[in-house]
PDB file of C-alpha atoms in Angstrom:
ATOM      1  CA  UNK A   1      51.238  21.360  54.797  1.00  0.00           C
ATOM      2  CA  UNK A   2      48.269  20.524  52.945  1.00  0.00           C
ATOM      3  CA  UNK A   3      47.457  19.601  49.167  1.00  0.00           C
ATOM      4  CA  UNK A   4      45.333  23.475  48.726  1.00  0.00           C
ATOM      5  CA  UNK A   5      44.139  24.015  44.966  1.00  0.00           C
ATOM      6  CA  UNK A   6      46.391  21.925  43.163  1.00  0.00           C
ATOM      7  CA  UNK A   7      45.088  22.158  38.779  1.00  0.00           C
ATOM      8  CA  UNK A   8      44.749  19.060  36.745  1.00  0.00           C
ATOM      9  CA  UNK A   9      47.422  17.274  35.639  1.00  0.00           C
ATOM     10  CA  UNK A  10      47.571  16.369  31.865  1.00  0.00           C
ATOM     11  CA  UNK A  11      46.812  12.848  32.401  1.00  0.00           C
ATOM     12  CA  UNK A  12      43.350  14.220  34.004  1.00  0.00           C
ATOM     13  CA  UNK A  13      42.748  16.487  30.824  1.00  0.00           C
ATOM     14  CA  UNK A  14      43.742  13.712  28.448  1.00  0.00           C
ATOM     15  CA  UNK A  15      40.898  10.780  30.005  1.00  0.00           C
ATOM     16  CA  UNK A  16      38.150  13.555  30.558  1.00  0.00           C
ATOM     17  CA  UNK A  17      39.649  14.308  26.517  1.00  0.00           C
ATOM     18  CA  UNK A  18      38.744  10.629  25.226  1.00  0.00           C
ATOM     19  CA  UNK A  19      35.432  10.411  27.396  1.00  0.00           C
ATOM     20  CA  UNK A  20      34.367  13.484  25.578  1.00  0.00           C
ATOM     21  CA  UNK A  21      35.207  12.496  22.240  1.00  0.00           C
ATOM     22  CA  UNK A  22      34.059   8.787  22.845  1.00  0.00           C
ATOM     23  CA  UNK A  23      30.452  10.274  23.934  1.00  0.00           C
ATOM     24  CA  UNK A  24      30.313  12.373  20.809  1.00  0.00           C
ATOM     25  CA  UNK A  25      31.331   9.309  18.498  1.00  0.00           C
ATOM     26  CA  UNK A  26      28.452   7.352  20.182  1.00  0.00           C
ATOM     27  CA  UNK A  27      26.051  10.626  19.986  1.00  0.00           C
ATOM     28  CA  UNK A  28      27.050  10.988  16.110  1.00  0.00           C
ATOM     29  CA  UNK A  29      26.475   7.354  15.361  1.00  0.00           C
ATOM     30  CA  UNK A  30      23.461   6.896  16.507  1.00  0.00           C
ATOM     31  CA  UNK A  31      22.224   9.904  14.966  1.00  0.00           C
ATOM     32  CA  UNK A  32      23.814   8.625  11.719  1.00  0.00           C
ATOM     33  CA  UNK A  33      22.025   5.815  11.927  1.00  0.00           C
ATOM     34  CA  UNK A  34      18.748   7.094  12.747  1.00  0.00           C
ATOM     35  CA  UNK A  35      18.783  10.260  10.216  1.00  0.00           C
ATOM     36  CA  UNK A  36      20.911   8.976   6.858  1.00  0.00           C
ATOM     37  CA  UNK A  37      19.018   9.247   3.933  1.00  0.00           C
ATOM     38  CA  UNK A  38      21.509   6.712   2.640  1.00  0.00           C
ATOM     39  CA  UNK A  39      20.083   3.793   5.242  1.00  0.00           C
ATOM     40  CA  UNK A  40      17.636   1.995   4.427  1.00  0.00           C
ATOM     41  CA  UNK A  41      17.306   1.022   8.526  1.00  0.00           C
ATOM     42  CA  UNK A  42      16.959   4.848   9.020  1.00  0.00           C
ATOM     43  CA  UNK A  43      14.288   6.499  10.531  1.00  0.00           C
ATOM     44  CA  UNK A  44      12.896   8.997   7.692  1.00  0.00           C
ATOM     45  CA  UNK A  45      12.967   5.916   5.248  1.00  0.00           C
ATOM     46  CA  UNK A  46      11.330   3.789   7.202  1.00  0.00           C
ATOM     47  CA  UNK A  47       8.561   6.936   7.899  1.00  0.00           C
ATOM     48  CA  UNK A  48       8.563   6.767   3.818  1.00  0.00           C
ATOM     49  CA  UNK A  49       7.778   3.392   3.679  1.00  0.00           C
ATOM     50  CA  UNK A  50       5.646   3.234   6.404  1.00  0.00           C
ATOM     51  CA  UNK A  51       2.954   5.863   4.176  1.00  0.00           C
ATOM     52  CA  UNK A  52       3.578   3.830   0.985  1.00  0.00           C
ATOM     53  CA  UNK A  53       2.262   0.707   2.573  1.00  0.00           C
ATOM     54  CA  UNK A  54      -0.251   2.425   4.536  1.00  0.00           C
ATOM     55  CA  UNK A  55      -1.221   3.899   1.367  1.00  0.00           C
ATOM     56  CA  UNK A  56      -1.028   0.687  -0.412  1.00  0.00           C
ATOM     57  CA  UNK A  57      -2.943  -1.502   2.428  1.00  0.00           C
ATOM     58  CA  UNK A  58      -5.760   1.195   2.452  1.00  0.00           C
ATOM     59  CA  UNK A  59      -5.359   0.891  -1.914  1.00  0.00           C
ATOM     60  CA  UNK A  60      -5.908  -2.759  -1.330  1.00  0.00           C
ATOM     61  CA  UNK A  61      -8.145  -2.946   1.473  1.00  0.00           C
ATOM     62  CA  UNK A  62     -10.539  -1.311  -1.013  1.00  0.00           C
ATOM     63  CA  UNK A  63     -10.302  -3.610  -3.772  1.00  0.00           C
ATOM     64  CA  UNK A  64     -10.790  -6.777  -1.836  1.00  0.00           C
ATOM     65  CA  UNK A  65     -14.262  -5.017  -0.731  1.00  0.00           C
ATOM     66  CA  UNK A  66     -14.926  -3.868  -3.944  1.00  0.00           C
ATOM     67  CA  UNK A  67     -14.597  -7.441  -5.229  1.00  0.00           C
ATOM     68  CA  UNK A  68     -16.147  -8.948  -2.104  1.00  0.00           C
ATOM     69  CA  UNK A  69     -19.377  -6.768  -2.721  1.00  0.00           C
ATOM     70  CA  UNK A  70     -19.235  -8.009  -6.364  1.00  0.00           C
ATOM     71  CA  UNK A  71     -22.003 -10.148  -8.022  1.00  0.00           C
ATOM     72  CA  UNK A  72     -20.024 -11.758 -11.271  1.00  0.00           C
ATOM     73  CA  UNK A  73     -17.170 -12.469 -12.516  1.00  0.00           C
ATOM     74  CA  UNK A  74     -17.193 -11.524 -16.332  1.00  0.00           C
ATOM     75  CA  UNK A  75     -13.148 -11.954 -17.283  1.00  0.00           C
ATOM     76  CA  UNK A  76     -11.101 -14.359 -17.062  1.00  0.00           C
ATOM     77  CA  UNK A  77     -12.380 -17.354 -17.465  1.00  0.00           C
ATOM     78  CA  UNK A  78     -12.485 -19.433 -14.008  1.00  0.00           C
ATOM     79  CA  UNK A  79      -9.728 -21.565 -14.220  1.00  0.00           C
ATOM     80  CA  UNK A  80      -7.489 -18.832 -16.132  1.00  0.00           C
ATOM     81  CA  UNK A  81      -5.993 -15.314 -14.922  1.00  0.00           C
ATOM     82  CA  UNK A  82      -4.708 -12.115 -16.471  1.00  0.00           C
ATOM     83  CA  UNK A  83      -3.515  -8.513 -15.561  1.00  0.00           C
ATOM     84  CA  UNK A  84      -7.188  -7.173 -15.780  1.00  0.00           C
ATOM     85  CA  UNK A  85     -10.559  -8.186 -13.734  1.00  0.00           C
ATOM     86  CA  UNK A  86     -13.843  -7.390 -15.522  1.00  0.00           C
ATOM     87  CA  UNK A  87     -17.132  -7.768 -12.989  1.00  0.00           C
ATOM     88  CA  UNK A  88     -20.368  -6.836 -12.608  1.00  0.00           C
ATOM     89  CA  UNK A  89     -20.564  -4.829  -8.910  1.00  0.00           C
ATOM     90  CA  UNK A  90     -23.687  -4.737  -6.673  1.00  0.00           C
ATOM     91  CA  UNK A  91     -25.171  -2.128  -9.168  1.00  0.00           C
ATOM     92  CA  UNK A  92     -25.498  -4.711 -12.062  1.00  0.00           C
ATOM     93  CA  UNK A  93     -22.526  -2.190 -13.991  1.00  0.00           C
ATOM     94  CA  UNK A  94     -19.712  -3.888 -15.442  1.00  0.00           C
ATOM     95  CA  UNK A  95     -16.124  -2.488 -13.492  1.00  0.00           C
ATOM     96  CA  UNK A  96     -12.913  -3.597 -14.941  1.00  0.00           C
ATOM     97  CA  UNK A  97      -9.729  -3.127 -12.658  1.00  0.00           C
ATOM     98  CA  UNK A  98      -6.618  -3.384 -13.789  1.00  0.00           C
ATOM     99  CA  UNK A  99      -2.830  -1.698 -13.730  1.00  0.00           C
ATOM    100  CA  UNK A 100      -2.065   2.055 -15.123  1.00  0.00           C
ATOM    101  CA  UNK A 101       1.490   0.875 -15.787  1.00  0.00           C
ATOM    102  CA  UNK A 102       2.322   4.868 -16.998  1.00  0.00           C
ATOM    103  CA  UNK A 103       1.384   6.001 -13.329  1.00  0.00           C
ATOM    104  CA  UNK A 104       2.057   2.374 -11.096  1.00  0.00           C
ATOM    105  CA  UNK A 105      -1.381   2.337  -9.693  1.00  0.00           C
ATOM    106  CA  UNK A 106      -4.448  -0.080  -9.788  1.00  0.00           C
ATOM    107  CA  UNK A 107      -7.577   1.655 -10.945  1.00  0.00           C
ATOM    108  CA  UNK A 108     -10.899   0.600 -11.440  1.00  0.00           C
ATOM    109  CA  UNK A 109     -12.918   1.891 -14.448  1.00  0.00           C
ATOM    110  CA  UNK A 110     -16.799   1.304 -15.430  1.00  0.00           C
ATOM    111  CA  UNK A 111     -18.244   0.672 -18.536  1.00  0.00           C
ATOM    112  CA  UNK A 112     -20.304   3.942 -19.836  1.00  0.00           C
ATOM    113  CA  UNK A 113     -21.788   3.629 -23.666  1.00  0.00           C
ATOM    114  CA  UNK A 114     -19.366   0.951 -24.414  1.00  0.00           C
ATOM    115  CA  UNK A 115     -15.955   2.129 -23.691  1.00  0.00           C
ATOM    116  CA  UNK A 116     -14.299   2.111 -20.270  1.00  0.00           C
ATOM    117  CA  UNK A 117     -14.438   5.509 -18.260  1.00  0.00           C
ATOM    118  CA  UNK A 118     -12.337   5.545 -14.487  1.00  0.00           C
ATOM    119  CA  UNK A 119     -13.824   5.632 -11.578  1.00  0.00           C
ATOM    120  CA  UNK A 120     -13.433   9.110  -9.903  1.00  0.00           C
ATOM    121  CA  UNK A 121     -16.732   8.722  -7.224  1.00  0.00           C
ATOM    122  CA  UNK A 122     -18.509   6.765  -5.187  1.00  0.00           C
ATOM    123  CA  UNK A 123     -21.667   4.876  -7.077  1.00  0.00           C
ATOM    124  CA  UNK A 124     -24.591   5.993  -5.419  1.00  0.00           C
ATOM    125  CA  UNK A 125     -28.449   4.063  -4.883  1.00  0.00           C
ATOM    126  CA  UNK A 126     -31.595   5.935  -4.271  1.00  0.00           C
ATOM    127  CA  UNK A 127     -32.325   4.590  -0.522  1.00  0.00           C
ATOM    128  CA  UNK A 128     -35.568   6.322   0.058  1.00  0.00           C
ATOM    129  CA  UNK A 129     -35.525  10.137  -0.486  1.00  0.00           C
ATOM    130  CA  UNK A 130     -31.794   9.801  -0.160  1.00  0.00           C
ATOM    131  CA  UNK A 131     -28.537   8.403  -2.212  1.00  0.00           C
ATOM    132  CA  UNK A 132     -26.188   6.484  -0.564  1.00  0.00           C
ATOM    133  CA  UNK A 133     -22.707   5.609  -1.625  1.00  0.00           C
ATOM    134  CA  UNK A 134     -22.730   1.401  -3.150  1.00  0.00           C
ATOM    135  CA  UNK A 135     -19.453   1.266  -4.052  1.00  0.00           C
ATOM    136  CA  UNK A 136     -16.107   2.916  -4.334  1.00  0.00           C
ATOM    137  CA  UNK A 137     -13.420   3.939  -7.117  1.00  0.00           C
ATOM    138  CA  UNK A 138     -10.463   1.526  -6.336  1.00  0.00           C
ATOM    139  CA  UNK A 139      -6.914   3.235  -6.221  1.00  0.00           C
ATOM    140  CA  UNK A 140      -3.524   1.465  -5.139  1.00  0.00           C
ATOM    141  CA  UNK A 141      -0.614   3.900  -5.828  1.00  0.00           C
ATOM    142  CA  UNK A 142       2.953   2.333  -6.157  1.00  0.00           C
ATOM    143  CA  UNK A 143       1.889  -0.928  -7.679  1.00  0.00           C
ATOM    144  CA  UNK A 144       4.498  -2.387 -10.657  1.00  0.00           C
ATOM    145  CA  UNK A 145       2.338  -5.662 -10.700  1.00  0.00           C
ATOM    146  CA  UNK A 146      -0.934  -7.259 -10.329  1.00  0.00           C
ATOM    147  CA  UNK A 147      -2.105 -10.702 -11.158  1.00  0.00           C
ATOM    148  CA  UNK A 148      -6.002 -11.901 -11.198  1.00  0.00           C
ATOM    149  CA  UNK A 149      -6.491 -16.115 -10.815  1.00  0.00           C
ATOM    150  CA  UNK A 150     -10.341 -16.803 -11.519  1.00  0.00           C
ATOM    151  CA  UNK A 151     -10.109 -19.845  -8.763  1.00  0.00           C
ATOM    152  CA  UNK A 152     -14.138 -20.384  -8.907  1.00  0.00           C
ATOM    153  CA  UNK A 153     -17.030 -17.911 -10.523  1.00  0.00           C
ATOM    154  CA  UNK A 154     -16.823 -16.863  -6.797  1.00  0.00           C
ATOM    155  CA  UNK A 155     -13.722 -16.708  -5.940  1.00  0.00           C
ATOM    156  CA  UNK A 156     -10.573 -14.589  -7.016  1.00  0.00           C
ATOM    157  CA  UNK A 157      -7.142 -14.657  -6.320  1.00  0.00           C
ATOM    158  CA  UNK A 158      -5.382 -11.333  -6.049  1.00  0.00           C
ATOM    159  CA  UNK A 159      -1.218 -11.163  -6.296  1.00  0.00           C
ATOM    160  CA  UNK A 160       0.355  -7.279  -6.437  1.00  0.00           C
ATOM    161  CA  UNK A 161       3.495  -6.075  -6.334  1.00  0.00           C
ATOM    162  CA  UNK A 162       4.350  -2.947  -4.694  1.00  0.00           C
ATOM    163  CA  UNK A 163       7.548  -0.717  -5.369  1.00  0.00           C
ATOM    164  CA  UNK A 164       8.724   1.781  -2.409  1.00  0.00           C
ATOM    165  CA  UNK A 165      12.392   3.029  -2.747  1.00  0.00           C
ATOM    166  CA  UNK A 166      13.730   0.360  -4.712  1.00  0.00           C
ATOM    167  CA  UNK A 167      12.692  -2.206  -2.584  1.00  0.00           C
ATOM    168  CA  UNK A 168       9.528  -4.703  -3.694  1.00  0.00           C
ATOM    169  CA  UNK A 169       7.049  -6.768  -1.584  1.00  0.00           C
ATOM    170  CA  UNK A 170       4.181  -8.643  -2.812  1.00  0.00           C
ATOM    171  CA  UNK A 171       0.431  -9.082  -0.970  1.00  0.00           C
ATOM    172  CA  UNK A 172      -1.588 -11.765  -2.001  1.00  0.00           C
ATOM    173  CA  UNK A 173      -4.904 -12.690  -1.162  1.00  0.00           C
ATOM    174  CA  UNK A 174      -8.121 -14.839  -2.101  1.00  0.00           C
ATOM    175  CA  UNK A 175     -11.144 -13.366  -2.336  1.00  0.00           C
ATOM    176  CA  UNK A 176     -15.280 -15.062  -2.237  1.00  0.00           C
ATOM    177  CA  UNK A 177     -17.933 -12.542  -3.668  1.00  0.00           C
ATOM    178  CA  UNK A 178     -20.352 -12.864  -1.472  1.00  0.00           C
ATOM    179  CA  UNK A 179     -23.206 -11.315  -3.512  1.00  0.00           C
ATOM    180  CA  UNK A 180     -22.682 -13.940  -6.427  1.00  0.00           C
ATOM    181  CA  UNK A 181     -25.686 -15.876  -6.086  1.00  0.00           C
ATOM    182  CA  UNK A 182     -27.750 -12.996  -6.120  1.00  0.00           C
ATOM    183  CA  UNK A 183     -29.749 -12.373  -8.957  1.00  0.00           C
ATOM    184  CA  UNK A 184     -30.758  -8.813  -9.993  1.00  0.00           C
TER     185      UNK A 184
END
């Protein structure tokens, strides 16, 4: 007499049972781990911070070639440093950059009749019959801290601190203008 259709025996249902339930547990944990908002490890905060310091790179990409393209170094003193850089650009105007603590950004702002206006464009040159951009408006969102050094009348030393979710990191750099010896 043979076996036929025999059904599953409760041993059966209870394994298939704890495979099922250990396969969700592993399903729900790594979702939890890649989704929480609470995580810092998770992947929607690290998308966050990934913009911030992309923002912040671009921010400070543009002040190291604003200060690269520079001619003078007006304040501080070499030797000395100080929350605020004041410069003369490759346009012979005076820029000064320094921290909007209200908003946490670096922003640059140029000297118009005597008192200090921000930057919101481009400076422009007459090349020929056309204008073309000399500089641009520095902007560095999420920055809590920034810290000039006047190393050399050529050379600057940048240190800022940037703030995304709580958590701070600090870029530092050192900077030559290369347009100092030029005389305009």
């Amino acid at each position: 007499m043979g076996r036929g259709s025999r059904g599953t025996t409760v041993l059966e249902v209870l394994i298939g049972t704890a495979i099922l339930a250990a396969l969700v547990a592993a399903c729900y944990g790594v979702m939890n781990l890649l989704f929480s908002t609470r995580s810092r490890h998770s992947l929607t905060s690290m998308t966050r911070r990934s913009f911030v310091q992309k923002d912040a790179r671009a921010g400070f990409r543009r002040l190291i070639y604003r200060l690269r393209e520079s001619i003078q170094v007006i304040d501080p003193a070499p030797g000395t440093g100080g929350p605020t850089l004041t410069f003369r650009d490759i346009t012979n105007q005076k820029i000064r950059i320094r921290l909007d603590g209200s908003q946490s950004r670096v922003l640059s702002e140029k000297e118009v009749a005597g008192t200090w206006a921000v930057e919101t464009a481009p400076t422009l040159v007459q090349a020929g019959a056309d204008a073309l951009p000399a500089s641009w408006p520095v902007a560095m969102l999420n920055c809590t801290a920034i810290h000039f050094s006047v190393l050399s009348p050529e050379c600057v030393s940048v240190v800022a601190t940037l703030v995304s979710e709580g958590q701070s990191g600090s870029y530092m750099t050192v900077i030559k203008l290369r347009n100092a010896n030029v005389n305009l």
